[in-house]
mmCIF file of N, CA and C in Angstrom:
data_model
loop_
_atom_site.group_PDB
_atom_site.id
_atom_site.type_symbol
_atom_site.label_atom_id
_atom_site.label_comp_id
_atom_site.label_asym_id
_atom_site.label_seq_id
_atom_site.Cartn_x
_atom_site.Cartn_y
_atom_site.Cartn_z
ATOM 1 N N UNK A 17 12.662 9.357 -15.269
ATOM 2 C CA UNK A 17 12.825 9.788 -16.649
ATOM 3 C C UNK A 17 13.319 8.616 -17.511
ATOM 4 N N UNK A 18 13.592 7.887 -17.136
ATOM 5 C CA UNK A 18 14.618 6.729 -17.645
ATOM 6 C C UNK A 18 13.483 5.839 -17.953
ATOM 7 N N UNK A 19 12.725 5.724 -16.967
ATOM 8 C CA UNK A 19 11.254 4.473 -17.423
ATOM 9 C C UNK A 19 11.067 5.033 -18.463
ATOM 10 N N UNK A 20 10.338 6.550 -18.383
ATOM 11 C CA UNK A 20 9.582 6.955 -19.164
ATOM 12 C C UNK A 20 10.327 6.965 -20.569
ATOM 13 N N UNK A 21 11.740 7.333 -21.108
ATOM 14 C CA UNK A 21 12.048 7.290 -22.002
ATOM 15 C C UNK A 21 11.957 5.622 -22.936
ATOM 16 N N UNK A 22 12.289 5.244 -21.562
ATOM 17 C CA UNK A 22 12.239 3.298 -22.351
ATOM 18 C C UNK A 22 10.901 3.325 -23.257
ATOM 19 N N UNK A 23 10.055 3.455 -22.449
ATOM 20 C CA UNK A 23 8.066 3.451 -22.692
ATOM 21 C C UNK A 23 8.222 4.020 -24.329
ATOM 22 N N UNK A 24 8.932 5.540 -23.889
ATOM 23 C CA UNK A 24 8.841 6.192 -25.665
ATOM 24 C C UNK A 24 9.141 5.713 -26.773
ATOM 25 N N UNK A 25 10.450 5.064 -25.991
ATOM 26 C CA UNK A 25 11.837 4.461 -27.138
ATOM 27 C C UNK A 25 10.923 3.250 -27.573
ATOM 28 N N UNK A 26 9.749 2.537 -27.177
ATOM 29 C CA UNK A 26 8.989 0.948 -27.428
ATOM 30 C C UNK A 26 8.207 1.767 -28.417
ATOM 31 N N UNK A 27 7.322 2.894 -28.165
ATOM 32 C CA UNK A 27 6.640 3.082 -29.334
ATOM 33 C C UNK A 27 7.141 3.678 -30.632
ATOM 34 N N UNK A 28 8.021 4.171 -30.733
ATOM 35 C CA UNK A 28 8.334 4.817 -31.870
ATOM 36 C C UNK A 28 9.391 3.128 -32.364
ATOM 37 N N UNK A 29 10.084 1.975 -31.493
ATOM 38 C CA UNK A 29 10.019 1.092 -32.125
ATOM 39 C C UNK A 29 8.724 0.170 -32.500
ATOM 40 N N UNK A 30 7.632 -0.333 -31.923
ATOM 41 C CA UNK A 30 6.353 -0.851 -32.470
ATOM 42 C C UNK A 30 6.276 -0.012 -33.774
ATOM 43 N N UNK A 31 6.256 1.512 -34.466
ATOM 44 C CA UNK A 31 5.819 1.913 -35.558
ATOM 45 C C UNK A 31 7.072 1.647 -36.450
ATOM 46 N N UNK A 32 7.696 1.162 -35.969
ATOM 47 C CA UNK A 32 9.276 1.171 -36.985
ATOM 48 C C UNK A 32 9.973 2.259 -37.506
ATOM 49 N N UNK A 33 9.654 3.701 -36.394
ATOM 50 C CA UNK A 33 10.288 4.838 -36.924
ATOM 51 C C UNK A 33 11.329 4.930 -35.911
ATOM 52 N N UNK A 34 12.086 5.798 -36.479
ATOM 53 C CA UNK A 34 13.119 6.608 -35.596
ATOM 54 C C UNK A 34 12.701 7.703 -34.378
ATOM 55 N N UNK A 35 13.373 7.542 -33.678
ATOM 56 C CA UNK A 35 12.691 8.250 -32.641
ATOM 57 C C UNK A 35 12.823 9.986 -32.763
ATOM 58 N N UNK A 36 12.268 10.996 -32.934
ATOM 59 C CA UNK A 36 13.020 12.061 -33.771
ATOM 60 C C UNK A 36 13.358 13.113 -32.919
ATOM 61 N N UNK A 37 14.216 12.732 -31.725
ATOM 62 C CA UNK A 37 14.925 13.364 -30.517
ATOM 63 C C UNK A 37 15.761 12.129 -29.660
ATOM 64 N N UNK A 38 16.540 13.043 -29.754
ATOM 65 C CA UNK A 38 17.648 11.978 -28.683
ATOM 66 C C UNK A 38 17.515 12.269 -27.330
ATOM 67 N N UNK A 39 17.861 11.143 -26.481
ATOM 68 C CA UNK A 39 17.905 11.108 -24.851
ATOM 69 C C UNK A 39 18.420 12.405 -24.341
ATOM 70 N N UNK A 40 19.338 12.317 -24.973
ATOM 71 C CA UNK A 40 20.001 13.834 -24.158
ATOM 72 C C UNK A 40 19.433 15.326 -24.232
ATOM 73 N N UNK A 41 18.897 15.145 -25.710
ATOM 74 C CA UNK A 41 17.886 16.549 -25.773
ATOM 75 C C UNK A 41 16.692 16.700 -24.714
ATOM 76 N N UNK A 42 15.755 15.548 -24.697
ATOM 77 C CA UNK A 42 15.036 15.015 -23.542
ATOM 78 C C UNK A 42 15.624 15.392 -21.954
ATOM 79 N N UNK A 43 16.450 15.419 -21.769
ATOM 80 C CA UNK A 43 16.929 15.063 -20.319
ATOM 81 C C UNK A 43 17.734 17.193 -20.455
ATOM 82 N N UNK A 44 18.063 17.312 -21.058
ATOM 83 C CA UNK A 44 18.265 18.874 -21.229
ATOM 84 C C UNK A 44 16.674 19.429 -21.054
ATOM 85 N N UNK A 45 15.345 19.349 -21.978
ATOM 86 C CA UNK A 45 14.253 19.856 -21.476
ATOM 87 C C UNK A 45 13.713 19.622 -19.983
ATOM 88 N N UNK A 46 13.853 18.118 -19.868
ATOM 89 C CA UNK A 46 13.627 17.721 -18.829
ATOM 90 C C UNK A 46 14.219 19.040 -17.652
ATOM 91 N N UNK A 47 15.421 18.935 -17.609
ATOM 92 C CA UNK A 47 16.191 19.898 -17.008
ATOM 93 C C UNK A 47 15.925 21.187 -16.581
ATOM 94 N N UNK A 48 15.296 21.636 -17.690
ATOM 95 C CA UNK A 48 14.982 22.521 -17.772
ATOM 96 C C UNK A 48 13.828 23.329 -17.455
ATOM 97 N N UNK A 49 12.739 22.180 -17.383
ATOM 98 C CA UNK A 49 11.326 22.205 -17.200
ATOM 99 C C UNK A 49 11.338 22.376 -15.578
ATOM 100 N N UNK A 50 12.229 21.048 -15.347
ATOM 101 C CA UNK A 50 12.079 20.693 -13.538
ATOM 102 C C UNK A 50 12.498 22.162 -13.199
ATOM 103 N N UNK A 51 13.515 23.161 -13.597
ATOM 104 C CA UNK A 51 14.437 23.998 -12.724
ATOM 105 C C UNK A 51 13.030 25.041 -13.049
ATOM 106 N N UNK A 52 12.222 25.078 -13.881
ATOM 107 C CA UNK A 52 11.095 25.837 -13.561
ATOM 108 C C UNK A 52 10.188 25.365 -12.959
ATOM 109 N N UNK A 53 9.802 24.141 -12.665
ATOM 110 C CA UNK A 53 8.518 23.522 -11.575
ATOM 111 C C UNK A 53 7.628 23.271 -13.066
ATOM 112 N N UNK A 54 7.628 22.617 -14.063
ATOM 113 C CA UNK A 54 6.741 23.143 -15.570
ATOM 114 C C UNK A 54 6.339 21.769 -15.702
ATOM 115 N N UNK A 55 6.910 20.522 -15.279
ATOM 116 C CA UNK A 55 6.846 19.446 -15.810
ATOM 117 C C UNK A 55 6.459 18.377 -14.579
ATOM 118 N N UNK A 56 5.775 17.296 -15.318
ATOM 119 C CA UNK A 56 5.625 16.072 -14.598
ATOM 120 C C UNK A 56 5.406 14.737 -15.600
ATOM 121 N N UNK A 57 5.837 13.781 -14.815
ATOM 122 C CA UNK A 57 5.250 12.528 -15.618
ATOM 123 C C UNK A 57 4.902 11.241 -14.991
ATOM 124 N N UNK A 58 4.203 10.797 -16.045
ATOM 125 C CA UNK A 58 2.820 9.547 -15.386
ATOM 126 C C UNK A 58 3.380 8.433 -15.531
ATOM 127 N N UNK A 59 3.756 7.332 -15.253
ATOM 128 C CA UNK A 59 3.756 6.180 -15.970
ATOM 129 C C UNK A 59 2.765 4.843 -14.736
ATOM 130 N N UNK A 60 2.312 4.337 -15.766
ATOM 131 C CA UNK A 60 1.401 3.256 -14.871
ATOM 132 C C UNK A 60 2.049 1.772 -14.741
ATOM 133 N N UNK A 61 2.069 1.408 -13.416
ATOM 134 C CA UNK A 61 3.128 0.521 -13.122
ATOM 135 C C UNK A 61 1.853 -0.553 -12.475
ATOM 136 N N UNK A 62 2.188 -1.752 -13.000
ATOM 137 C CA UNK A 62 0.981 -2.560 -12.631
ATOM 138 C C UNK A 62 1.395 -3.405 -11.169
ATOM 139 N N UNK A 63 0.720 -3.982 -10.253
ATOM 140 C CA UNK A 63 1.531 -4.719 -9.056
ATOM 141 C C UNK A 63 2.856 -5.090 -9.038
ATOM 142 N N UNK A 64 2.770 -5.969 -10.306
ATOM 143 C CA UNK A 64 3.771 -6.741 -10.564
ATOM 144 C C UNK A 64 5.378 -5.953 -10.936
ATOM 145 N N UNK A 65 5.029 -4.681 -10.834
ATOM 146 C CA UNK A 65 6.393 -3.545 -11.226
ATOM 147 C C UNK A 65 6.097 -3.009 -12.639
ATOM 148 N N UNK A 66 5.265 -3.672 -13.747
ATOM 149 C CA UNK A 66 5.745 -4.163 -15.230
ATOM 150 C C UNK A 66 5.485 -1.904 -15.418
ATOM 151 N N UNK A 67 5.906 -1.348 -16.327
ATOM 152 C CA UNK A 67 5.607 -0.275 -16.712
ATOM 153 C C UNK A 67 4.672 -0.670 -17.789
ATOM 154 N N UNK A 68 3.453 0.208 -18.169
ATOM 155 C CA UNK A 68 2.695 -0.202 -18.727
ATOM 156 C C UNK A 68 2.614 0.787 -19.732
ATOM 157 N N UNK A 69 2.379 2.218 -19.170
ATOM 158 C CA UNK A 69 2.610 3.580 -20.532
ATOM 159 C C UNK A 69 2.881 4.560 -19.700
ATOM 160 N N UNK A 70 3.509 5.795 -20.437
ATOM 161 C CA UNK A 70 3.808 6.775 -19.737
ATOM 162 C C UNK A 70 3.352 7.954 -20.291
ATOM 163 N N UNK A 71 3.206 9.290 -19.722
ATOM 164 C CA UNK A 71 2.768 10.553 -20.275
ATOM 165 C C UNK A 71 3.839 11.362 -20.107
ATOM 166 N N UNK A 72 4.206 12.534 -20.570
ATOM 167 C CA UNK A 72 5.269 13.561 -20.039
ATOM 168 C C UNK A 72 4.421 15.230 -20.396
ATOM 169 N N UNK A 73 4.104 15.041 -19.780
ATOM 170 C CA UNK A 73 3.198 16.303 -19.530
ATOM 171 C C UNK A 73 4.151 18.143 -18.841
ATOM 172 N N UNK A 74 4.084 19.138 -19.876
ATOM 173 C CA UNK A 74 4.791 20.661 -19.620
ATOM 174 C C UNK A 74 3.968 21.777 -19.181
ATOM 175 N N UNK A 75 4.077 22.555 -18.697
ATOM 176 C CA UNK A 75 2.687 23.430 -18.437
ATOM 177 C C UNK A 75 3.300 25.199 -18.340
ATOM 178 N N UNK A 76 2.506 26.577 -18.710
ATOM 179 C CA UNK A 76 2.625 27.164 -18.518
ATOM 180 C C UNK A 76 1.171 28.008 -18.182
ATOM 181 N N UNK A 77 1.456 29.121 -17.912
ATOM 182 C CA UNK A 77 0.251 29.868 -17.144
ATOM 183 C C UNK A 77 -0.948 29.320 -18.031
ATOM 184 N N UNK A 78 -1.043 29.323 -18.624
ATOM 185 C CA UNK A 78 -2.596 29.079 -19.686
ATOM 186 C C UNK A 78 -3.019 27.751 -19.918
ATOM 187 N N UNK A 79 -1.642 26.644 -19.708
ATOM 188 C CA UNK A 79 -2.197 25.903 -20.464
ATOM 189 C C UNK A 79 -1.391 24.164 -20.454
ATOM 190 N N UNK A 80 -1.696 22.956 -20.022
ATOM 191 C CA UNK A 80 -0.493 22.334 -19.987
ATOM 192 C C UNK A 80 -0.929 21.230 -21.401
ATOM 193 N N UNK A 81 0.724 20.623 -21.545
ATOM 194 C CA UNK A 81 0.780 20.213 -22.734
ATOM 195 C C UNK A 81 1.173 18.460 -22.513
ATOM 196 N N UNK A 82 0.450 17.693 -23.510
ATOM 197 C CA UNK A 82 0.830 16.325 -23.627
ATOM 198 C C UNK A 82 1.806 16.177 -24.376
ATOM 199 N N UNK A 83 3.400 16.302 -24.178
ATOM 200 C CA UNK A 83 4.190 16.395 -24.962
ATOM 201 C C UNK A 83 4.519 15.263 -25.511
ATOM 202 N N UNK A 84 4.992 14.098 -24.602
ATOM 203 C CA UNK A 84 5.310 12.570 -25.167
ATOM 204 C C UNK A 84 4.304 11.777 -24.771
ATOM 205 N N UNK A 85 4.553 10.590 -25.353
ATOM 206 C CA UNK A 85 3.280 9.730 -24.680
ATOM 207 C C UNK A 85 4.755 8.211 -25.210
ATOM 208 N N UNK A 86 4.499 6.843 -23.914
ATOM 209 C CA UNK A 86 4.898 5.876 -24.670
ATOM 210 C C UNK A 86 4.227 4.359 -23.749
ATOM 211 N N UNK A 87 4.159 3.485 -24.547
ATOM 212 C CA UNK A 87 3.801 2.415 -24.131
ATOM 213 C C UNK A 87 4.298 1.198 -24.341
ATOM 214 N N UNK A 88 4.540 0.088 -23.543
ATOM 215 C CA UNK A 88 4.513 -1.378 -23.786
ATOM 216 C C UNK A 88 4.190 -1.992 -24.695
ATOM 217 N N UNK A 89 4.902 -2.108 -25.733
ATOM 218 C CA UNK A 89 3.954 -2.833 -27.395
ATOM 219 C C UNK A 89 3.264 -4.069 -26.699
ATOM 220 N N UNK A 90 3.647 -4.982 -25.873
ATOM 221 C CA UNK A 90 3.019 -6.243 -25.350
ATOM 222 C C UNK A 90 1.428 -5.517 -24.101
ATOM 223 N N UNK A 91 1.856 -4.566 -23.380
ATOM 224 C CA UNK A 91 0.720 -3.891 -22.381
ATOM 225 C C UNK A 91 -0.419 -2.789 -23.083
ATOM 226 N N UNK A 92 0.241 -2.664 -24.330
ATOM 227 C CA UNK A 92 -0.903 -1.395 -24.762
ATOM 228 C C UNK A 92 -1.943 -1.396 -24.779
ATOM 229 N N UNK A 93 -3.040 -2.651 -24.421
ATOM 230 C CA UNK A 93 -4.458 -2.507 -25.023
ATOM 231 C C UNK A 93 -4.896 -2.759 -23.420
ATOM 232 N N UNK A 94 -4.067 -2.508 -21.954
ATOM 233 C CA UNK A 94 -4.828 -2.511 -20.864
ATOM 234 C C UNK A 94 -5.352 -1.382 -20.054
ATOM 235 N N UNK A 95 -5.360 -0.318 -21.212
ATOM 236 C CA UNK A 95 -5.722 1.455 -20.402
ATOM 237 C C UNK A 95 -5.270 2.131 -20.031
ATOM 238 N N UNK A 96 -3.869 1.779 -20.032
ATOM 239 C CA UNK A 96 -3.086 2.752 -19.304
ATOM 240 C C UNK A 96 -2.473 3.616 -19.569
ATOM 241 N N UNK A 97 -2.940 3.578 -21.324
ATOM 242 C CA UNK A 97 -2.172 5.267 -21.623
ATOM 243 C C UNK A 97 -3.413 6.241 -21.279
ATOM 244 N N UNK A 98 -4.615 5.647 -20.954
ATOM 245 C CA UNK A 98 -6.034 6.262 -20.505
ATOM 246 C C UNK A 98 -5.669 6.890 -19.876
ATOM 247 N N UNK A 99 -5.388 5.844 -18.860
ATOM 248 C CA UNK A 99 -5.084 5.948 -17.014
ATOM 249 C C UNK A 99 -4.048 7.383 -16.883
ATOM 250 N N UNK A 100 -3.324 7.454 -17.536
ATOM 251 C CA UNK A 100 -2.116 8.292 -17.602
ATOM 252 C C UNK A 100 -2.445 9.815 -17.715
ATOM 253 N N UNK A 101 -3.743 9.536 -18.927
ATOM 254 C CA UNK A 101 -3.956 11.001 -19.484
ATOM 255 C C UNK A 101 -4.949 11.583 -18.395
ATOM 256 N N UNK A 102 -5.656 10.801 -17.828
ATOM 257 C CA UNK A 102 -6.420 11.087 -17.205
ATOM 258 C C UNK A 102 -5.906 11.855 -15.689
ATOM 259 N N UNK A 103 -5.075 11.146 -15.001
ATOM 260 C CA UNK A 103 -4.497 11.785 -13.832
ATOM 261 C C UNK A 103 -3.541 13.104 -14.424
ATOM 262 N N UNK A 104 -2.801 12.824 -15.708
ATOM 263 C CA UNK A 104 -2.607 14.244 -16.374
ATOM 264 C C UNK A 104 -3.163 15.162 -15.869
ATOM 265 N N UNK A 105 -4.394 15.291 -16.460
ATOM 266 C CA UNK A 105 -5.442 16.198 -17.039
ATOM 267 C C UNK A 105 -5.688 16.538 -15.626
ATOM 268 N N UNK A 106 -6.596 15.675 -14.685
ATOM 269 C CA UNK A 106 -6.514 16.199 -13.102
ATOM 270 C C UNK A 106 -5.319 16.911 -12.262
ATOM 271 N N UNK A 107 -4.128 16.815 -12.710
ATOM 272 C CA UNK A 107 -2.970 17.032 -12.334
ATOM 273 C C UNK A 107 -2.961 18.863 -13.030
ATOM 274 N N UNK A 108 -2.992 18.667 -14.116
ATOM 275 C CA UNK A 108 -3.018 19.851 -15.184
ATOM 276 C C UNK A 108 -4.081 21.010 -14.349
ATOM 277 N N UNK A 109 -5.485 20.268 -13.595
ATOM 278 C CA UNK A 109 -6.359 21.271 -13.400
ATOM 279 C C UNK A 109 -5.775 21.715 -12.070
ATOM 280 N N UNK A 110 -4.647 21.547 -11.400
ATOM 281 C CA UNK A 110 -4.123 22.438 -9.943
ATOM 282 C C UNK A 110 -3.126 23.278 -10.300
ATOM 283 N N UNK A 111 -2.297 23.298 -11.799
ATOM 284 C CA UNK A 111 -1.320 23.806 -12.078
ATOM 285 C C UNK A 111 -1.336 25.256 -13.361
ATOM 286 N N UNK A 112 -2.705 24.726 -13.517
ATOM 287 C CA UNK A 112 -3.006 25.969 -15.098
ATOM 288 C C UNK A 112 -4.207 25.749 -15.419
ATOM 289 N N UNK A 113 -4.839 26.090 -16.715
ATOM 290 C CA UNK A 113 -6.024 26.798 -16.527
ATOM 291 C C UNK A 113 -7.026 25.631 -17.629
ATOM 292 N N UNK A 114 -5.548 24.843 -18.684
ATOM 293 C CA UNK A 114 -6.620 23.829 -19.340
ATOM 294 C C UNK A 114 -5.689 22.881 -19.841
ATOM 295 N N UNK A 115 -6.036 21.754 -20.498
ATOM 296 C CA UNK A 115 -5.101 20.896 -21.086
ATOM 297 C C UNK A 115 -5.186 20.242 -22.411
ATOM 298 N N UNK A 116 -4.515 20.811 -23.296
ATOM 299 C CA UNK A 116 -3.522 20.910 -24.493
ATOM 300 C C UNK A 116 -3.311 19.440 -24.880
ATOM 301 N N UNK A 117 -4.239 18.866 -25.746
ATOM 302 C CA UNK A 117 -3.445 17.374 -26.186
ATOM 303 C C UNK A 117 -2.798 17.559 -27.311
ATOM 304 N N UNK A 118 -2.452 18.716 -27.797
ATOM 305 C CA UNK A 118 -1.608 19.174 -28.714
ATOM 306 C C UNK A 118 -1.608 18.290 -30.265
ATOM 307 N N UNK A 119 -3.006 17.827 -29.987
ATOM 308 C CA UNK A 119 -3.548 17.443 -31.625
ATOM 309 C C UNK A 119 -2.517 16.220 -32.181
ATOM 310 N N UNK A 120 -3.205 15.945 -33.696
ATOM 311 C CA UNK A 120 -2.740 14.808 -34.076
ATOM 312 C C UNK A 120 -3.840 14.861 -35.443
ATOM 313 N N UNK A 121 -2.932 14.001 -36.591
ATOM 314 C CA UNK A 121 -3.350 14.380 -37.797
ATOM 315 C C UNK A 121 -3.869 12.860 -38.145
ATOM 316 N N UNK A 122 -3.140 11.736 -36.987
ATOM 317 C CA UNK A 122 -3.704 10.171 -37.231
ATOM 318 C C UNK A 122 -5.466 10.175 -36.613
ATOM 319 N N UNK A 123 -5.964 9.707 -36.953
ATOM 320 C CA UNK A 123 -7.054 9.697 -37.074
ATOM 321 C C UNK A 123 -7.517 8.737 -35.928
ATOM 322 N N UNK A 124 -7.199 7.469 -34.928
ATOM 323 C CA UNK A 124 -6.990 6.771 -33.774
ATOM 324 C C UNK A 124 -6.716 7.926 -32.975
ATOM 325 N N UNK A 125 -5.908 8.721 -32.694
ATOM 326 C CA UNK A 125 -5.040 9.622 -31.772
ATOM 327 C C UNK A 125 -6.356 10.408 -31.631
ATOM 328 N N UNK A 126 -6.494 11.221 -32.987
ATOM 329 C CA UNK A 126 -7.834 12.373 -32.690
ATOM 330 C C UNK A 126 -9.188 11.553 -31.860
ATOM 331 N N UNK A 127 -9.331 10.408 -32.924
ATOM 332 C CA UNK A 127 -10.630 9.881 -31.654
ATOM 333 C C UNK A 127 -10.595 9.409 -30.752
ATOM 334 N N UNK A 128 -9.020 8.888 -30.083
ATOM 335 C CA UNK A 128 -9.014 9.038 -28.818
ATOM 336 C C UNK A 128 -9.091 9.913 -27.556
ATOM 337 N N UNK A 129 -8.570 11.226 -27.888
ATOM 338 C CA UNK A 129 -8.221 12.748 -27.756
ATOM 339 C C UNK A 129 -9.803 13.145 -27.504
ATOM 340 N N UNK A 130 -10.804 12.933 -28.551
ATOM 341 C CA UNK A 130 -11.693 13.293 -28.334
ATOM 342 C C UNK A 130 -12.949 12.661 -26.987
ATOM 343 N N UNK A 131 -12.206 11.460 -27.319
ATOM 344 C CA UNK A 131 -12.823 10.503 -26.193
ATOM 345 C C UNK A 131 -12.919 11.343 -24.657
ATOM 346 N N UNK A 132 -12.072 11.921 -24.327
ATOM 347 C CA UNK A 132 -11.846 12.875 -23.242
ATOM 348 C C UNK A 132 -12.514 14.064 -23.137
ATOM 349 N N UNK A 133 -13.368 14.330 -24.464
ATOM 350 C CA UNK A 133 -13.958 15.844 -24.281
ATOM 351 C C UNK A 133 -13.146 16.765 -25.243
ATOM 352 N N UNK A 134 -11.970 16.420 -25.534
ATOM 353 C CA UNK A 134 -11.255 17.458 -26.084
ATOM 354 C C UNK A 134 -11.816 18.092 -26.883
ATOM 355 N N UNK A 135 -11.463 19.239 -27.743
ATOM 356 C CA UNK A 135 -12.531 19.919 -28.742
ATOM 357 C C UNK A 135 -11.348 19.983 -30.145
ATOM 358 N N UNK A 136 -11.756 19.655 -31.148
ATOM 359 C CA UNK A 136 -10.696 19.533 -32.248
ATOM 360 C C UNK A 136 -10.881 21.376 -32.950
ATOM 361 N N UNK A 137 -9.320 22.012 -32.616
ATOM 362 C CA UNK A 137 -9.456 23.230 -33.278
ATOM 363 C C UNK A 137 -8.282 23.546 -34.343
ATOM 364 N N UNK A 138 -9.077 23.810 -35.631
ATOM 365 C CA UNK A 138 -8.155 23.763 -37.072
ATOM 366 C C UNK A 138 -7.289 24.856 -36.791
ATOM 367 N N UNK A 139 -5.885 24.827 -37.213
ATOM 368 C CA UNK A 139 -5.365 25.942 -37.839
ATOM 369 C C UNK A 139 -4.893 25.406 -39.159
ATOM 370 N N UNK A 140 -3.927 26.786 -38.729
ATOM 371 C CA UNK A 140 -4.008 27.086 -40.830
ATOM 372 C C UNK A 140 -2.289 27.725 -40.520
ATOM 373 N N UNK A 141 -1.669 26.843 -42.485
ATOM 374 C CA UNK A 141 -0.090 27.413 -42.312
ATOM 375 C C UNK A 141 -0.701 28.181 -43.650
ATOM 376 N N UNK A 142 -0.383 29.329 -43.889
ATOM 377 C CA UNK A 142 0.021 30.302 -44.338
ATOM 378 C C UNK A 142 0.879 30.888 -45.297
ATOM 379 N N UNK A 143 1.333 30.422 -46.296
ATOM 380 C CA UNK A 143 2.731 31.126 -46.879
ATOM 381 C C UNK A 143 2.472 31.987 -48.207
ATOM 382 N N UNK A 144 3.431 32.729 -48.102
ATOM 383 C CA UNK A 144 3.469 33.343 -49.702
ATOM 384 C C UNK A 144 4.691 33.717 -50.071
ATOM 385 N N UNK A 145 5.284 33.409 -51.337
ATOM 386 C CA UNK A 145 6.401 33.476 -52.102
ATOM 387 C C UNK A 145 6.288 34.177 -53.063
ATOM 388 N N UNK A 146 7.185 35.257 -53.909
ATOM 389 C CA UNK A 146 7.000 35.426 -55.338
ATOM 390 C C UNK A 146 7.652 34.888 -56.481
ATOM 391 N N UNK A 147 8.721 33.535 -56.142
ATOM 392 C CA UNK A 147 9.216 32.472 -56.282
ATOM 393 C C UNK A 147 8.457 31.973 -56.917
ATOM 394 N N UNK A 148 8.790 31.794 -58.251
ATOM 395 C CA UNK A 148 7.449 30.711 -59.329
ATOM 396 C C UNK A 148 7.785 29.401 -59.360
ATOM 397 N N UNK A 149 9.168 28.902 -59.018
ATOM 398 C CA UNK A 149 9.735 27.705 -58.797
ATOM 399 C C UNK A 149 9.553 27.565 -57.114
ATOM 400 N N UNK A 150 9.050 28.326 -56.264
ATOM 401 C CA UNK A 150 8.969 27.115 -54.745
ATOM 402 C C UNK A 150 7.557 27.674 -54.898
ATOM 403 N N UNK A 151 6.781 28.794 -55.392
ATOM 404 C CA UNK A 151 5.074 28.024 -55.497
ATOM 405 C C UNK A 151 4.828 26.940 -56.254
ATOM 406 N N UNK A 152 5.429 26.269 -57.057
ATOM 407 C CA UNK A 152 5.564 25.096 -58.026
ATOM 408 C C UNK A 152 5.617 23.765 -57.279
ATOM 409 N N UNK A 153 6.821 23.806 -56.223
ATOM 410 C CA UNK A 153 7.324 22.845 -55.676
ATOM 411 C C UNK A 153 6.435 23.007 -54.394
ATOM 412 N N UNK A 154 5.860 23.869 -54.013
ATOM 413 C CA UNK A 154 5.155 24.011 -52.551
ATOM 414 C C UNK A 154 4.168 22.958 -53.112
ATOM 415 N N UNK A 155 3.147 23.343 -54.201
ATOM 416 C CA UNK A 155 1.961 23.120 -54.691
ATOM 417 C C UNK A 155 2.056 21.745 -55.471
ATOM 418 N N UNK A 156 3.646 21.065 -55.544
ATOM 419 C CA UNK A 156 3.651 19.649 -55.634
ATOM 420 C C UNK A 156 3.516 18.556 -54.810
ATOM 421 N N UNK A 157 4.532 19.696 -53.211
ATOM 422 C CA UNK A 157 4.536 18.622 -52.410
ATOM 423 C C UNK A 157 3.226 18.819 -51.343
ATOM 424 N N UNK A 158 2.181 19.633 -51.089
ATOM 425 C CA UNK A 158 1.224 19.790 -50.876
ATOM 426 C C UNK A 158 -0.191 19.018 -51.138
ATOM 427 N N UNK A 159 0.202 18.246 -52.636
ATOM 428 C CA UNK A 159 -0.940 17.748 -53.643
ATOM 429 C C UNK A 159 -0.804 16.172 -52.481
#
């Protein structure tokens, strides 16, 4: 868990964001997942030891999920977040029934996602207010 968090903690630094969960929340799911049998994770380790990317993959009766993904800002362009999703996904087909890349609104991510077969399926958020000041402000920050 500790590789794998490093792997995470590199990509969300390469984009210059904050990472938007802490270790300990992580290691509580983690926890939590293992004490149900729900979870596994990939990371691709090249001869040389180096970690290259990792997956953290959750699963329930229907369906398992690509929850984190992280990689090597210096190793990223040698396949191995491929490599990762891929034994996932084989991994996913002994444990449940399909596998969940749980989408993505970046446009790289989706055509990678798709690269695999995945099938892109829209939903839809929903709201209604009778609030004339937050349909105002919905329909500002929406634009």
């Amino acid at each position: 868990l500790d590789a794998f968090l490093a792997l995470n903690r590199m990509t969300f630094a390469r984009q210059r964001m904050e990472v938007p969960y802490s270790d300990a929340f992580v290691r509580r799911l983690d926890a939590a997942c293992a004490e149900r049998g729900c979870r596994k994770f990939f990371i691709a380790v090249d001869p040389q030891g180096r970690h290259h990317a990792g997956l953290y993959i959750v699963w329930d009766e229907e369906s398992a999920y690509g929850l984190m993904v992280g990689s090597h800002p210096a190793l990223r362009n040698t396949g191995a977040i491929s490599f990762c999703f891929w034994h996932a996904i084989q991994y996913a087909a002994t444990v449940t029934k399909r596998f969940d890349f749980a989408g993505s609104m970046l446009e790289p991510i989706e055509r990678f996602f798709r690269s695999f077969g995945a099938t892109q399926i829209p939903y839809f958020h929903i709201t209604s207010s009778s609030s004339k000041l937050v349909r105002i402000s919905q329909a500002w920050f929406d634009s």
